[in-house]
PDB file of C-alpha atoms in Angstrom:
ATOM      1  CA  UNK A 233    -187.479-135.962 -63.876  1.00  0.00           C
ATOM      2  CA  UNK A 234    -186.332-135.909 -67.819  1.00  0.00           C
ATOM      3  CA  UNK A 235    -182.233-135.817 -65.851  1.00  0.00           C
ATOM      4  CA  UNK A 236    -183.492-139.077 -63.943  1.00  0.00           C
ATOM      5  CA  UNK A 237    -184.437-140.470 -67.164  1.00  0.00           C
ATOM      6  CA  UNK A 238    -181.992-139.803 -69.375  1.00  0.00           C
ATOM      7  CA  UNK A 239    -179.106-140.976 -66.811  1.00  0.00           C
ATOM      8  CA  UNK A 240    -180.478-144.057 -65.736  1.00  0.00           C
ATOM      9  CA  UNK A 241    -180.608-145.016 -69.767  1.00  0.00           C
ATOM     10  CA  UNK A 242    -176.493-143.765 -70.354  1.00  0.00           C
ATOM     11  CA  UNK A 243    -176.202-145.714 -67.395  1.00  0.00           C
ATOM     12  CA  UNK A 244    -178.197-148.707 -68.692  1.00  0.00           C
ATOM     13  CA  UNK A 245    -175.627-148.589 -72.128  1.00  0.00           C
ATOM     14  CA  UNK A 246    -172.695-148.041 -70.226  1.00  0.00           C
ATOM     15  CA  UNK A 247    -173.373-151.246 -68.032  1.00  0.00           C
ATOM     16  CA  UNK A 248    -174.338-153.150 -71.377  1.00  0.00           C
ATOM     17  CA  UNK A 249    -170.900-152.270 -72.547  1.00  0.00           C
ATOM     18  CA  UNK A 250    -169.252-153.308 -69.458  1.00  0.00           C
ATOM     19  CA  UNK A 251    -171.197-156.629 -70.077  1.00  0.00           C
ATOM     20  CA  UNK A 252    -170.511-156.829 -73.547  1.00  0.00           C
ATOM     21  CA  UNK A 253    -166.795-156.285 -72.617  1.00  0.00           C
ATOM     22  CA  UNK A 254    -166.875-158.761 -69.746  1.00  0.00           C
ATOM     23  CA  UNK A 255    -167.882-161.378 -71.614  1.00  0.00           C
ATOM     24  CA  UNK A 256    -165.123-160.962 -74.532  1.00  0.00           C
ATOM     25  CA  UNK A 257    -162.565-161.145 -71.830  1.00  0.00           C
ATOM     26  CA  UNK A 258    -164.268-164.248 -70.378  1.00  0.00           C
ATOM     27  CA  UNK A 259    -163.536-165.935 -73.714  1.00  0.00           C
ATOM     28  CA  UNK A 260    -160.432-164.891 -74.092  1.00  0.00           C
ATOM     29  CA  UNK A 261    -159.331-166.214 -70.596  1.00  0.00           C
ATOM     30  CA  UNK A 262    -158.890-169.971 -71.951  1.00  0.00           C
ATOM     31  CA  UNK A 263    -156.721-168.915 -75.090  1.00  0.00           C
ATOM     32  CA  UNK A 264    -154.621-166.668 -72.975  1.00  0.00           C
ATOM     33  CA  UNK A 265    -154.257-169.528 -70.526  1.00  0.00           C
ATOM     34  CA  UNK A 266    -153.230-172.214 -73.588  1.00  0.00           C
ATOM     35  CA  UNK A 267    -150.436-169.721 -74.753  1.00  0.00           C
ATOM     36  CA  UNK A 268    -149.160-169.657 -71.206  1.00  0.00           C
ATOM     37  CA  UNK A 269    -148.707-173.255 -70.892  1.00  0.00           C
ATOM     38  CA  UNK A 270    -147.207-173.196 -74.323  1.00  0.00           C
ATOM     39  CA  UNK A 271    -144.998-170.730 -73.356  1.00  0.00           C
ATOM     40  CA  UNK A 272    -143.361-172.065 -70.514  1.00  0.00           C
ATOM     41  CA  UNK A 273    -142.844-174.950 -72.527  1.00  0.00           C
ATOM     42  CA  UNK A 274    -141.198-173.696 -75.060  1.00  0.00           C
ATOM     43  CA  UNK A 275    -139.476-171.919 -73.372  1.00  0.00           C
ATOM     44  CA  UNK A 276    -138.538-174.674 -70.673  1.00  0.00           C
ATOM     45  CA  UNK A 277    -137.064-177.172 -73.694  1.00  0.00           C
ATOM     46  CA  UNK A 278    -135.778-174.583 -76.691  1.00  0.00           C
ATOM     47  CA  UNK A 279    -138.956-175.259 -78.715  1.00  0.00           C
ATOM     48  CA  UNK A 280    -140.883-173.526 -81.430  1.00  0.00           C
ATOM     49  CA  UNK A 281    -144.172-172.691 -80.473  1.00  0.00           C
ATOM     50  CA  UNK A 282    -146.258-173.160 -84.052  1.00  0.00           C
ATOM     51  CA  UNK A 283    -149.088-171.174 -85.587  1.00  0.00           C
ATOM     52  CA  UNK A 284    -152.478-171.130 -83.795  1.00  0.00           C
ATOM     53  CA  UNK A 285    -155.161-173.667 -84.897  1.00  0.00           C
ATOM     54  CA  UNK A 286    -151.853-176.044 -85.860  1.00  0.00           C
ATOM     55  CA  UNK A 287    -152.885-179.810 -84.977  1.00  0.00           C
ATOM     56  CA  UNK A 288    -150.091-179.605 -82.517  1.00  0.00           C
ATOM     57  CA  UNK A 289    -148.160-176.447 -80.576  1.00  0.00           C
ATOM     58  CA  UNK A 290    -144.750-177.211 -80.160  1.00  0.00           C
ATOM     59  CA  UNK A 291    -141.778-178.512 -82.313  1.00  0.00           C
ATOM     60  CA  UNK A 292    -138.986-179.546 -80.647  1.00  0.00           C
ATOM     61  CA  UNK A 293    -135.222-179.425 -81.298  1.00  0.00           C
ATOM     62  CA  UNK A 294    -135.736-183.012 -81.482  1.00  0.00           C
ATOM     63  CA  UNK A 295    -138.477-183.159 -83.734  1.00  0.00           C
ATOM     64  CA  UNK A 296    -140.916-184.130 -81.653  1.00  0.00           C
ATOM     65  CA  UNK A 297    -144.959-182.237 -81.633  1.00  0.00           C
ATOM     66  CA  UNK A 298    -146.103-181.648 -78.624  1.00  0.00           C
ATOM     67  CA  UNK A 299    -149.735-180.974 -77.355  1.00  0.00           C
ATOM     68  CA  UNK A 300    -149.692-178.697 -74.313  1.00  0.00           C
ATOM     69  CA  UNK A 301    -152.952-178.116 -72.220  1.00  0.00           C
ATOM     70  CA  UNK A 302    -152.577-175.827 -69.004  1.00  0.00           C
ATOM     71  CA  UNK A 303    -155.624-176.502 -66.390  1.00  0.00           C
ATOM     72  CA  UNK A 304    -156.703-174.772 -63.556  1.00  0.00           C
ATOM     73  CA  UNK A 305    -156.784-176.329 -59.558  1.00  0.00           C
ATOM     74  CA  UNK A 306    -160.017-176.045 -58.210  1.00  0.00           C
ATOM     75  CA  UNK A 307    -161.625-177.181 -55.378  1.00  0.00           C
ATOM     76  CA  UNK A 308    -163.807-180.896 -56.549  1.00  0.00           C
ATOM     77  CA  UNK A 309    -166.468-180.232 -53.883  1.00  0.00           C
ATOM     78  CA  UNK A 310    -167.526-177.218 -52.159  1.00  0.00           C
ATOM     79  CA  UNK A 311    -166.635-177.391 -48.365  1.00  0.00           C
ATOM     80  CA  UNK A 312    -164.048-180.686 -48.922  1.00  0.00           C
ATOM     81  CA  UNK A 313    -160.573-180.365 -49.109  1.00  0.00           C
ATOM     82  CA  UNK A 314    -159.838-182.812 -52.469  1.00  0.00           C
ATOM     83  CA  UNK A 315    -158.951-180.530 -55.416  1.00  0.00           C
ATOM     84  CA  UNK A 316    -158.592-181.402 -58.764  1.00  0.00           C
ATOM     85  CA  UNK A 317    -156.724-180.614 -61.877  1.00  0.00           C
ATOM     86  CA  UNK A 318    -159.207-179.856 -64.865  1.00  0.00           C
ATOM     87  CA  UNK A 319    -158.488-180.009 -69.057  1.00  0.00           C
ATOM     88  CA  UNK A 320    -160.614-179.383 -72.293  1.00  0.00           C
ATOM     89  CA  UNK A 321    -160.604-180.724 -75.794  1.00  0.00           C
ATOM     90  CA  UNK A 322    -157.351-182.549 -74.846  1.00  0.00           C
ATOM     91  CA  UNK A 323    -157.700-183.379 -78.599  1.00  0.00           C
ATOM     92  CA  UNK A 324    -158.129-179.914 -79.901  1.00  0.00           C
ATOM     93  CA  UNK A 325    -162.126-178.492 -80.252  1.00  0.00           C
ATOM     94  CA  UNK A 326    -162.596-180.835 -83.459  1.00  0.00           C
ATOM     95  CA  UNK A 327    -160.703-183.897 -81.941  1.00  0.00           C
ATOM     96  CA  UNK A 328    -158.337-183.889 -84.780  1.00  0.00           C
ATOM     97  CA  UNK A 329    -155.232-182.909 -82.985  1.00  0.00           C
ATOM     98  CA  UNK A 330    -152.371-184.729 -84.083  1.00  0.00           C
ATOM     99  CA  UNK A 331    -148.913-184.716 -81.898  1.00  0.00           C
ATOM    100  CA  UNK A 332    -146.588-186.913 -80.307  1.00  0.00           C
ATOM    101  CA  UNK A 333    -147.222-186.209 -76.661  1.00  0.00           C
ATOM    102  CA  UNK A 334    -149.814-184.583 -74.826  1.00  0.00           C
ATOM    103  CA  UNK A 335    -147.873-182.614 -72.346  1.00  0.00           C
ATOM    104  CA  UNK A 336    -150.565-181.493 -69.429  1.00  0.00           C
ATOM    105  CA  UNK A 337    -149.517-178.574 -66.603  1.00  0.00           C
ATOM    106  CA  UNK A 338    -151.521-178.100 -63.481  1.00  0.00           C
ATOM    107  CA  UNK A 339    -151.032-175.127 -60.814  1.00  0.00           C
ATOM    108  CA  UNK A 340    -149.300-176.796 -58.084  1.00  0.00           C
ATOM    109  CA  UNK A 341    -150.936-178.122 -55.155  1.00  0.00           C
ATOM    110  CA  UNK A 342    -148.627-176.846 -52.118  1.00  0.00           C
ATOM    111  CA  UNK A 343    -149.668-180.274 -50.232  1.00  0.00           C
ATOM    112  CA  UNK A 344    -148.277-182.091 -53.165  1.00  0.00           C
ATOM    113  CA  UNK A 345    -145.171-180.093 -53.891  1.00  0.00           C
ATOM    114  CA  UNK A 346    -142.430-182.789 -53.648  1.00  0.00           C
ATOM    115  CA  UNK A 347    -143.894-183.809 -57.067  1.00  0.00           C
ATOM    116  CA  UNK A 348    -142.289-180.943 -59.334  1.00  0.00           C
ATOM    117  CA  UNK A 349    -139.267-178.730 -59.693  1.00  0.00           C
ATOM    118  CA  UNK A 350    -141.474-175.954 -60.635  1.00  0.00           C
ATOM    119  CA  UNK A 351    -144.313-173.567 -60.866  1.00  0.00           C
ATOM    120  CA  UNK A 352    -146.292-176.412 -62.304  1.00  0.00           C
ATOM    121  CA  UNK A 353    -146.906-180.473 -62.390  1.00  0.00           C
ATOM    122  CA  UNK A 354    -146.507-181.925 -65.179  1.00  0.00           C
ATOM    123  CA  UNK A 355    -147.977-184.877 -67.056  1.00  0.00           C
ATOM    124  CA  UNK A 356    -146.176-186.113 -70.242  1.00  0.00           C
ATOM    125  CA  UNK A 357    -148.201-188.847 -72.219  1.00  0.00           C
ATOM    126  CA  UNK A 358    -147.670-189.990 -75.825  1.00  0.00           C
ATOM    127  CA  UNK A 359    -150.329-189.626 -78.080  1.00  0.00           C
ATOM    128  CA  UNK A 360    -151.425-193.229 -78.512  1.00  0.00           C
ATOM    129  CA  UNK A 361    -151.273-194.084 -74.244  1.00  0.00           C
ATOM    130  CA  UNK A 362    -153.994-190.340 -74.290  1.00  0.00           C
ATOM    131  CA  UNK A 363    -156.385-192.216 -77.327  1.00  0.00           C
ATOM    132  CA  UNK A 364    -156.440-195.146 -75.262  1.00  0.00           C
ATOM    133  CA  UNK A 365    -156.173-194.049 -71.417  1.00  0.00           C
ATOM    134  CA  UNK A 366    -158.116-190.970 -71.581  1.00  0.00           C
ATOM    135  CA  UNK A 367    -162.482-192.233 -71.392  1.00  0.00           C
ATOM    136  CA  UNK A 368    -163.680-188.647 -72.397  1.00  0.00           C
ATOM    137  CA  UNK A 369    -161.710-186.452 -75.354  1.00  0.00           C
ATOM    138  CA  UNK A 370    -163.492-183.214 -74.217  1.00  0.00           C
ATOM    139  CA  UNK A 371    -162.746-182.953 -70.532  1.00  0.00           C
ATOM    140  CA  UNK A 372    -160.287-184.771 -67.996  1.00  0.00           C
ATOM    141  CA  UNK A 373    -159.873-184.139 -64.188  1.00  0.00           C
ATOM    142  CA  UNK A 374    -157.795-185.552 -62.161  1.00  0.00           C
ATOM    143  CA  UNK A 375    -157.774-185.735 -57.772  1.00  0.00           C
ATOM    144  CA  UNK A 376    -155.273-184.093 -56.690  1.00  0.00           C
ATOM    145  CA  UNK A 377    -155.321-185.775 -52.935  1.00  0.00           C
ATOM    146  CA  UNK A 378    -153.334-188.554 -52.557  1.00  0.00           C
ATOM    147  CA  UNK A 379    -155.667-189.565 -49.550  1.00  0.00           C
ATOM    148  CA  UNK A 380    -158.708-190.307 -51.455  1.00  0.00           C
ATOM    149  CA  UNK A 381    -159.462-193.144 -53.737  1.00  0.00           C
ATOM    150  CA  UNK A 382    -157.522-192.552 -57.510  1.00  0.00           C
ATOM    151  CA  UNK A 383    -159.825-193.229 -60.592  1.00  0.00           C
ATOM    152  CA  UNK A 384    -157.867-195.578 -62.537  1.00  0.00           C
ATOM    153  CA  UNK A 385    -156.855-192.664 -64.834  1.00  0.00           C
ATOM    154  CA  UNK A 386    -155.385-190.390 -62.495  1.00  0.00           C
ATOM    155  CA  UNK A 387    -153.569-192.807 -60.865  1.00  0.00           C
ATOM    156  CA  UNK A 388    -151.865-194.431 -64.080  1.00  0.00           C
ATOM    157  CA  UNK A 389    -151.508-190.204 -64.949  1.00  0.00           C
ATOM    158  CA  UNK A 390    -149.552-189.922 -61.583  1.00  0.00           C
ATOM    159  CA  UNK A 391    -147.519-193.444 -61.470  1.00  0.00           C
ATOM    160  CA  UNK A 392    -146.662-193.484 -64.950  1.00  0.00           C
ATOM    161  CA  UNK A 393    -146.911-189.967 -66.586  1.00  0.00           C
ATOM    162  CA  UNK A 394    -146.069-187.089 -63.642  1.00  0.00           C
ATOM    163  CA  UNK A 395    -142.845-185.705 -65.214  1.00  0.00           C
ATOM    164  CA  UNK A 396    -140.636-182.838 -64.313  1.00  0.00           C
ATOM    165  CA  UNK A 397    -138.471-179.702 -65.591  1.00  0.00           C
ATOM    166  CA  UNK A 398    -135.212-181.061 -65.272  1.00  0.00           C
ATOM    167  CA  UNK A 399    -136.408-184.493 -67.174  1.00  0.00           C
ATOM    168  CA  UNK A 400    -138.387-182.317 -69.779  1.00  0.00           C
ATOM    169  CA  UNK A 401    -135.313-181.233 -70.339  1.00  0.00           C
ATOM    170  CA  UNK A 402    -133.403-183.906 -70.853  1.00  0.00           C
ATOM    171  CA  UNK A 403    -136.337-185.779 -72.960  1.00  0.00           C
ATOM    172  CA  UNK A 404    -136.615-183.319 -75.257  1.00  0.00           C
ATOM    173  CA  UNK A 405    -133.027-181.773 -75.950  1.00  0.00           C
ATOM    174  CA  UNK A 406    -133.226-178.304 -74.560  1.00  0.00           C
ATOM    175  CA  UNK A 407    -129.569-177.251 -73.599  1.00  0.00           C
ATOM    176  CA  UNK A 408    -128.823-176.747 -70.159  1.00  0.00           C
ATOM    177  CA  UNK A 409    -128.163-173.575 -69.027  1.00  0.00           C
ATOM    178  CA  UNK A 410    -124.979-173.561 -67.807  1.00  0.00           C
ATOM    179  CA  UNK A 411    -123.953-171.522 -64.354  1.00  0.00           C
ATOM    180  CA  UNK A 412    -122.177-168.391 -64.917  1.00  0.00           C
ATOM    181  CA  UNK A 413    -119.166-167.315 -62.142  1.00  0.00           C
ATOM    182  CA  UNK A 414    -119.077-163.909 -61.124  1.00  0.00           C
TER     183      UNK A 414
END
């Protein structure tokens, strides 16, 4: 009885460990997503990505600061087929972000791929069109199905802000690679 005991409490601290380690992975997830998206845009345009907590994460060649959020596609409502893009603290955690343009990547949604030239669609809005478009700092989503009624902002977002690689490119003065014969 005392070897019943005794392993269903090593048991009991091992699965608090596994809980305590869960959960520090959990809140690591959305700062190893942000350096993703910060990533790929750096190294899409020949930026510098800067320190962490900066009020902005990317310089580029051109001088310009760039905020870059990376969000998630989910599914809006359980059971429907609409899916939606989703951001936080577009503004940083303190609202006090301070860049040029808010640069927002989404997964792609296959049923809307003729919108990008890559892994991800891509929204880029100067800072002052974000203060005044955007009706909640902490959190925007945005439909992702053409089919269903836009909210104004996602369709301004899509009409006047969905960008791609090859004009990210040319925006913000990354070099173009150039083919190599063989």
């Amino acid at each position: 009885m005392d070897d019943i005991v005794h392993e269903n409490a090593k048991l009991r601290r091992e699965l608090q460990l596994c809980i305590e380690e869960r959960d520090r992975l959990r809140a690591l997830q959305p700062f190893k997503r942000g350096l993703e998206g910060e990533r790929y845009i750096a190294d899409l345009i020949g930026g510098e990505v800067t320190i962490t907590n900066a009020r902005h994460d990317i310089v580029t060649k051109s001088g310009h600061h760039l905020e870059v959020k990376l969000g998630g596609l989910r599914v809006a409502v359980k059971g429907k087929k609409t899916k939606q893009w989703a951001w936080r603290h577009v503004f940083g955690e303190d609202g006090k972000k301070i860049y040029d343009q808010l640069i927002l990547l989404g997964l792609v949604d296959e049923r809307h791929r003729k919108s990008t030239d890559g892994p991800y669609v891509i929204f880029d809005i100067p800072y002052s069109d974000a203060i005044a478009l955007l009706p909640n700092p902490r959190y925007l989503a945005i439909s992702t199905d053409a089919d269903r009624s836009f909210s104004k902002v996602s369709a301004v977002l899509f009409e006047k802000y969905l960008t791609t690689e090859t004009e990210m490119r040319r925006t913000y003065g990354a070099v173009q690679p150039r083919d190599v014969a063989s």
